[in-house]
mmCIF file of C-alpha atoms in Angstrom:
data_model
loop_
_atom_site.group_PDB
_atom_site.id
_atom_site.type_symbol
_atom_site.label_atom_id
_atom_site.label_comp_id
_atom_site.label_asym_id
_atom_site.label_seq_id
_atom_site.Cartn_x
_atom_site.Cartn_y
_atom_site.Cartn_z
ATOM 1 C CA UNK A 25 69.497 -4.305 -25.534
ATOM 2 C CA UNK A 26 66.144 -4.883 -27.277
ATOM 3 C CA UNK A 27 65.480 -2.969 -30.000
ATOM 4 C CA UNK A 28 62.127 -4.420 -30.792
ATOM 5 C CA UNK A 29 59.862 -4.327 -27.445
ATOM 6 C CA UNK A 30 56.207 -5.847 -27.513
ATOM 7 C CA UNK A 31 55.406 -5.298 -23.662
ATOM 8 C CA UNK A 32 52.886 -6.988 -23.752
ATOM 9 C CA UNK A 33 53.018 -11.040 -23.465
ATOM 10 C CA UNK A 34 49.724 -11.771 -24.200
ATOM 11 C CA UNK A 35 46.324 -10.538 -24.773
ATOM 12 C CA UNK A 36 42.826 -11.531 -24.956
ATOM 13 C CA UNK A 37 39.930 -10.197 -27.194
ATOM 14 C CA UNK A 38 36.226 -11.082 -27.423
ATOM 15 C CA UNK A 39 35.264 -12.483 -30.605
ATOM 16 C CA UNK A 40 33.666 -9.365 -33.116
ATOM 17 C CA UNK A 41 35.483 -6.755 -31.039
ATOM 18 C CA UNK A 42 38.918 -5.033 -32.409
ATOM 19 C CA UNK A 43 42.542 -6.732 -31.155
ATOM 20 C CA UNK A 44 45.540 -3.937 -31.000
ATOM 21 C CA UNK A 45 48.620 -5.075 -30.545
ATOM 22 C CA UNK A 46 51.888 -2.901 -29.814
ATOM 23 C CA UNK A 47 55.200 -2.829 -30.348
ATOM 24 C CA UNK A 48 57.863 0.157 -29.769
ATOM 25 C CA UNK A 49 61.233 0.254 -31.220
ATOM 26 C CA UNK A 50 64.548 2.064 -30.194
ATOM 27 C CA UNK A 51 66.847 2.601 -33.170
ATOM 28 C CA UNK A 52 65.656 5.401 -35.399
ATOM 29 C CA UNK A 53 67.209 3.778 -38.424
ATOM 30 C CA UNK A 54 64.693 1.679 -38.697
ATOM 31 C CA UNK A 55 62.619 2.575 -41.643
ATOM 32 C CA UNK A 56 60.554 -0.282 -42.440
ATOM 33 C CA UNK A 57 58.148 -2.816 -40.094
ATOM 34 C CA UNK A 58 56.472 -5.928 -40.532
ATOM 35 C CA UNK A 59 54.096 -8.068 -38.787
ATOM 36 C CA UNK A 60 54.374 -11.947 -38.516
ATOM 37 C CA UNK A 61 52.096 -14.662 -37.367
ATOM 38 C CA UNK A 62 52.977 -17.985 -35.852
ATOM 39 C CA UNK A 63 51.101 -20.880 -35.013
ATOM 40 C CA UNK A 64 52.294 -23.274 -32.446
ATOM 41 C CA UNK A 65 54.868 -25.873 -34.132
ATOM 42 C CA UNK A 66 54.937 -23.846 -37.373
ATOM 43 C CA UNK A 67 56.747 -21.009 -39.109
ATOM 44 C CA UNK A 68 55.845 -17.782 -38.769
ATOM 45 C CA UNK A 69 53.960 -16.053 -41.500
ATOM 46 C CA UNK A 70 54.073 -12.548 -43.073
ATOM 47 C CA UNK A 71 51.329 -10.438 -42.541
ATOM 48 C CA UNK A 72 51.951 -6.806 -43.509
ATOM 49 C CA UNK A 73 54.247 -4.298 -43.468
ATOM 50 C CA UNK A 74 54.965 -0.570 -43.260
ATOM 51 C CA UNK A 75 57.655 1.385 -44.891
ATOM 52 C CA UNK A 76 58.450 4.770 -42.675
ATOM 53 C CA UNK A 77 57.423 6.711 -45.500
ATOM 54 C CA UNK A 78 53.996 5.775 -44.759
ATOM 55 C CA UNK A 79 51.935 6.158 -41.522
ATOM 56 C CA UNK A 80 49.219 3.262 -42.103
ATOM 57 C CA UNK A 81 48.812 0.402 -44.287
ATOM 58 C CA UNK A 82 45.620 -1.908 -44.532
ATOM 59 C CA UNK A 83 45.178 -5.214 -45.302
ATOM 60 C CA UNK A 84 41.289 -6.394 -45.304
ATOM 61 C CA UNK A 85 40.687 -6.969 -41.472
ATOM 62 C CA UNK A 86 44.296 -6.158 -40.785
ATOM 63 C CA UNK A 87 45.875 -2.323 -40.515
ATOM 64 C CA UNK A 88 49.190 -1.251 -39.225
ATOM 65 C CA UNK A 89 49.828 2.671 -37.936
ATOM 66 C CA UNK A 90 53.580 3.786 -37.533
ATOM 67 C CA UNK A 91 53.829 6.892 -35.320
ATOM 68 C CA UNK A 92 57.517 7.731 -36.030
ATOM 69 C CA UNK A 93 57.926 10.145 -33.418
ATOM 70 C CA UNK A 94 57.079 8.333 -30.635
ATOM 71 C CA UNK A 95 58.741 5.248 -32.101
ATOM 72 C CA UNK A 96 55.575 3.124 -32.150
ATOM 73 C CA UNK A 97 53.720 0.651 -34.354
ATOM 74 C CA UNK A 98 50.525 -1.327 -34.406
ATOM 75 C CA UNK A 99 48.620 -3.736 -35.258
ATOM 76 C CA UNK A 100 44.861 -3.598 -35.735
ATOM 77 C CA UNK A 101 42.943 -6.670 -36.266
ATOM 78 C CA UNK A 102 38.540 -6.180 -36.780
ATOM 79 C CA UNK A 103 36.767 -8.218 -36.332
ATOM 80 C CA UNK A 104 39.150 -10.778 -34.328
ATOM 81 C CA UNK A 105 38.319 -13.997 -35.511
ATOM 82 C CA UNK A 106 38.998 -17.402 -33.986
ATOM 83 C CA UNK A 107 41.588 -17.994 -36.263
ATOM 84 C CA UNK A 108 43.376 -15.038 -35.021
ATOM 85 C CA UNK A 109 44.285 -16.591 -32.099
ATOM 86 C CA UNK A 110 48.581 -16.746 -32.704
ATOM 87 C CA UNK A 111 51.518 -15.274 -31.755
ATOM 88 C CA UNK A 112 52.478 -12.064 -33.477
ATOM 89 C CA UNK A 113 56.036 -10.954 -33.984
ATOM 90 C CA UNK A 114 56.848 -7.109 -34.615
ATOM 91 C CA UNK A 115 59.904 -6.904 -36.644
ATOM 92 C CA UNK A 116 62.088 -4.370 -38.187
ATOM 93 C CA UNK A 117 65.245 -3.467 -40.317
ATOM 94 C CA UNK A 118 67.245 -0.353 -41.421
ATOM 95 C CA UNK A 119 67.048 -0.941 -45.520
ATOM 96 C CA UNK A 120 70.274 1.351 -45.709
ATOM 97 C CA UNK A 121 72.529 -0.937 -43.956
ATOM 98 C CA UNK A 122 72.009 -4.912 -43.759
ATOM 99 C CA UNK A 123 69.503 -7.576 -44.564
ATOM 100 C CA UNK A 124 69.295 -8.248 -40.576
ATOM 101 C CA UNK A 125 65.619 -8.266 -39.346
ATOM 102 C CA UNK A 126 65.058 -7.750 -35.609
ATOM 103 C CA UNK A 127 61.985 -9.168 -34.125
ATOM 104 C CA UNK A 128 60.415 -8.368 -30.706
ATOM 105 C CA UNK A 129 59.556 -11.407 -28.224
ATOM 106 C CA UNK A 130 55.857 -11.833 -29.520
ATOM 107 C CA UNK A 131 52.314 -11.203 -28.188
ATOM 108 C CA UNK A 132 50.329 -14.250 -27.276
ATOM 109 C CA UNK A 133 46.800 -13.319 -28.772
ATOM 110 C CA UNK A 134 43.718 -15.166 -27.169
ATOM 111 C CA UNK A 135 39.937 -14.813 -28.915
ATOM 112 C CA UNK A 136 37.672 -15.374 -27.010
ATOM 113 C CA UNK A 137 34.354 -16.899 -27.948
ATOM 114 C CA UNK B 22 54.245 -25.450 -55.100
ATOM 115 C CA UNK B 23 57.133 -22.667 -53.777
ATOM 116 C CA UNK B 24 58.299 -22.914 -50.232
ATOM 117 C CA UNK B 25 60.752 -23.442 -47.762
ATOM 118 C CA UNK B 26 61.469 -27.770 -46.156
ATOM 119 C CA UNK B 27 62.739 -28.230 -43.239
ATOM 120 C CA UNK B 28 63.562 -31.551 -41.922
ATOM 121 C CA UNK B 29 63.737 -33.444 -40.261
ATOM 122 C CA UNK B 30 60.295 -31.749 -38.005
ATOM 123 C CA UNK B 31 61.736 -33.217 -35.054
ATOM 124 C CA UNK B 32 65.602 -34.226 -33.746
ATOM 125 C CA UNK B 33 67.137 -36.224 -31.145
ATOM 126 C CA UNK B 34 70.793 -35.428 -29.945
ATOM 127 C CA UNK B 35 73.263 -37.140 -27.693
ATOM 128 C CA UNK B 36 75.624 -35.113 -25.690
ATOM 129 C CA UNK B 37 78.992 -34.319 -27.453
ATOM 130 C CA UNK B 38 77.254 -35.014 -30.869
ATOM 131 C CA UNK B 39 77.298 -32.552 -33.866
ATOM 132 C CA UNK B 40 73.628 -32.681 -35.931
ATOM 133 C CA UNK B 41 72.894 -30.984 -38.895
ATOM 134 C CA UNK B 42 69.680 -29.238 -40.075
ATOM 135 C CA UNK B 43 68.343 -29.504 -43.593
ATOM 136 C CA UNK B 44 66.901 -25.912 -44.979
ATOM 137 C CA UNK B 45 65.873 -26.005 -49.004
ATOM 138 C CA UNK B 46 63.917 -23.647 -50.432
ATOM 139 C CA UNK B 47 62.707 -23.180 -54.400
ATOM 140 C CA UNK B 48 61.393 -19.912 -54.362
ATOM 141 C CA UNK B 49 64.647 -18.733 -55.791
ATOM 142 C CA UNK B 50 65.372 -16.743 -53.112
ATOM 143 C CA UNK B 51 68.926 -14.923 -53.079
ATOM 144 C CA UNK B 52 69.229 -14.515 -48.815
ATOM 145 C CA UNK B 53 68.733 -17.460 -46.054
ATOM 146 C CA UNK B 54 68.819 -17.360 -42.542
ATOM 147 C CA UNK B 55 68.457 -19.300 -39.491
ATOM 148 C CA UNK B 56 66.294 -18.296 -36.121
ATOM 149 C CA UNK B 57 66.395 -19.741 -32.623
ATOM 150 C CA UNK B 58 63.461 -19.214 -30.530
ATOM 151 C CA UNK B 59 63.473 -20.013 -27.096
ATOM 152 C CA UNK B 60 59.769 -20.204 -24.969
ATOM 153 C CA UNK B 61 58.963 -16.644 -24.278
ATOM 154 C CA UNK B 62 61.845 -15.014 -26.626
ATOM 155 C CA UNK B 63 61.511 -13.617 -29.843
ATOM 156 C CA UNK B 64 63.271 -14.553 -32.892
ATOM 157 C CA UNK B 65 67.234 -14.285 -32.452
ATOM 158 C CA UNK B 66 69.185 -14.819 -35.704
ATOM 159 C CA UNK B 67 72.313 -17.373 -35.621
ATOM 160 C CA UNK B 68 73.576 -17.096 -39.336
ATOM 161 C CA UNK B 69 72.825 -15.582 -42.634
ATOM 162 C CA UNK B 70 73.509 -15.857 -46.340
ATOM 163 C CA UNK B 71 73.044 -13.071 -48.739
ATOM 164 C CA UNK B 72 74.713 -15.400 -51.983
ATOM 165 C CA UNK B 73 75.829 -18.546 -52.647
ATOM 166 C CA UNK B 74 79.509 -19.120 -51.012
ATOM 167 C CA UNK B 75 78.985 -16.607 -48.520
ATOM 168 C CA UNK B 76 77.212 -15.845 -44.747
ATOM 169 C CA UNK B 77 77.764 -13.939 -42.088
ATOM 170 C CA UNK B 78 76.909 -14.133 -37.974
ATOM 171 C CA UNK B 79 73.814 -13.370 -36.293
ATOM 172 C CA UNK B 80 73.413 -12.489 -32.998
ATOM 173 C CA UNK B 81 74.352 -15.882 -31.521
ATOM 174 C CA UNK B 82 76.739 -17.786 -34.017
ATOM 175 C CA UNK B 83 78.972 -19.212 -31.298
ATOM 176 C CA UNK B 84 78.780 -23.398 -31.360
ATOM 177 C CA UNK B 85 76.825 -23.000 -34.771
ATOM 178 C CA UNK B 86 77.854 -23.625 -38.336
ATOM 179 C CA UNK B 87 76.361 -22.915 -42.167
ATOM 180 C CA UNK B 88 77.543 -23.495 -45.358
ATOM 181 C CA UNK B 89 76.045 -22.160 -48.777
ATOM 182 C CA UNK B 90 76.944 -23.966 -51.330
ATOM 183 C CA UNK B 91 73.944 -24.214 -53.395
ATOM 184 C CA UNK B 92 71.594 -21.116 -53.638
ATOM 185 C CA UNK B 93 68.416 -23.464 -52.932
ATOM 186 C CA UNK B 94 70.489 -24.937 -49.222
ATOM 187 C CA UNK B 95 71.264 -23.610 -46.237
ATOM 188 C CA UNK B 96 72.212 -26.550 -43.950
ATOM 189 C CA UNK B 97 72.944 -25.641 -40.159
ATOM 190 C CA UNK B 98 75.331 -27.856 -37.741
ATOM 191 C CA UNK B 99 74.371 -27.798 -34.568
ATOM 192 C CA UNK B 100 77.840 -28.467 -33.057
ATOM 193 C CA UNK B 101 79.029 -29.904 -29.412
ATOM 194 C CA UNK B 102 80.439 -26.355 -28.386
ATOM 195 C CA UNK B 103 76.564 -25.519 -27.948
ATOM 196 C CA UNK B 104 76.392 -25.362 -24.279
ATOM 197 C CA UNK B 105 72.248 -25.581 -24.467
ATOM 198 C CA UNK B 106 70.944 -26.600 -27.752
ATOM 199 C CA UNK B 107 67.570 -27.897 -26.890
ATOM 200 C CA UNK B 108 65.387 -25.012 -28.821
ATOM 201 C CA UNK B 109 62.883 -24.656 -32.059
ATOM 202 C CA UNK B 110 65.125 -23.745 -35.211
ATOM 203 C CA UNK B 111 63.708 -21.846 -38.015
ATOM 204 C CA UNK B 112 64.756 -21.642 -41.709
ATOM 205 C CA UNK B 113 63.944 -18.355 -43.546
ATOM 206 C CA UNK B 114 64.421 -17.229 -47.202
ATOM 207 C CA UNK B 115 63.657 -13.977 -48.931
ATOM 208 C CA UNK B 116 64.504 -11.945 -52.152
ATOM 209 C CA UNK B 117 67.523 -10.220 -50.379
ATOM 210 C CA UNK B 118 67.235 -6.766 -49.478
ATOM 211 C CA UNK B 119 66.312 -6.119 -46.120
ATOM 212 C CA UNK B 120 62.847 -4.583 -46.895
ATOM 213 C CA UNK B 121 61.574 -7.966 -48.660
ATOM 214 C CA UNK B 122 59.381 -10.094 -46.002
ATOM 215 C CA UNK B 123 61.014 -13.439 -45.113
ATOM 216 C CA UNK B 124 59.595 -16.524 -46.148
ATOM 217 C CA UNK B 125 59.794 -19.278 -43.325
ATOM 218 C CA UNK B 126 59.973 -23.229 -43.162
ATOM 219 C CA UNK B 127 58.212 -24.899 -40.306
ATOM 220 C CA UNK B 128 61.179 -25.195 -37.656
ATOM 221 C CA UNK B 129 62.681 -28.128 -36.760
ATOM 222 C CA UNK B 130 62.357 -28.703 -33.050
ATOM 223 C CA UNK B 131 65.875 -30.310 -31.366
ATOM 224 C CA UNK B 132 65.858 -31.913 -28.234
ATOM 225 C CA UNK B 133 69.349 -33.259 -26.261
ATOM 226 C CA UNK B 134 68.601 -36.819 -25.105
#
């Protein structure tokens, strides 16, 4: 049973133009969300995060919006740049109970010149 | 420079062989953990360490092993009770609690001969 769902496989974006990606989550313990990055043949890397206590969280040309109720987080990235062309993971984790950190399946994102 | 080695970057196996990954890291980094990813699957976890002399099972322990005997290694064995261990394995380090971002190594990719 996933508890970390990105629906989407993969995604393309015009160069300039904004890239949202989405992820949805099922366990309501889950109070705090990150984004990774992952380039093909390397680790991923950590690109921001949300505790629930918050709604949004920026990062230059990266922001991430947590809509509790519906269970729903994402990613904004503007402008989308060539080099955002990656993988991105949604994860998450319950802080009251382990150090376990469930990831979704990944969105392929494609920029397109 | 602070990070996270894996190696080797790539690995050969023969059938009914045990091979062990090297994961070292020297951020000082209390937790470890090791990731599968399969094409077109997320991150699953296989094992993780929260101290020296002690880990715990992911999601998909069976035919795996870890030790912890040093806080800076995490080594995985890869043994012949994995029925299909052709995949990319990733190393991951963080601070420890669950709401500190991991830190990850640049996989090592095994491949059965």
């Amino acid at each position: 049973d996933q508890q970390v769902k990105q629906n989407s496989p993969s995604l393309s974006v015009q160069e300039g133009r904004i890239s949202i990606l989405n992820c949805d989550y099922t366990n309501s313990m889950f109070d705090y969300f990150l984004w990774y990055k992952k380039y093909p043949a390397e680790g991923p890397t950590f690109l921001i995060s949300i505790s629930s206590i918050k709604d949004k969280n920026e990062d230059g040309r990266f922001t991430v919006f947590l809509n509790k109720s519906a269970k729903h987080l994402s990613l904004h990235i503007v402008p989308s740049q060539p080099g955002d062309s990656a993988v991105y993971f949604c994860a998450a984790s319950a802080m009251s109970r382990d150090d376990k950190i469930i990831f979704g399946k990944g969105t392929r994102l494609h920029i397109l010149p | 420079d602070g990070g996270i080695t894996q190696s080797p970057k790539y690995l050969f196996r023969k059938e009914g062989q045990n091979v062990t990954l090297s994961c070292e890291q020297n951020l000082n980094h209390d937790a470890m953990y090791w990731y599968r990813q399969d094409p077109g699957q997320g991150l699953r976890l296989i094992y993780y360490s929260q101290i020296v002399n002690d880990f715990q099972k992911g999601d998909i322990a069976e035919g795996y092993s870890v030790s912890r005997e040093k806080k800076e290694s995490f080594p995985l064995t890869v043994t012949s009770a994995q029925k299909n261990p052709t995949a990319f394995y990733l190393c991951a380090s963080s601070m420890g609690p669950s709401n500190q971002p991991q830190h990850f190594g640049d996989g090592t990719r095994l491949s059965i001969l």
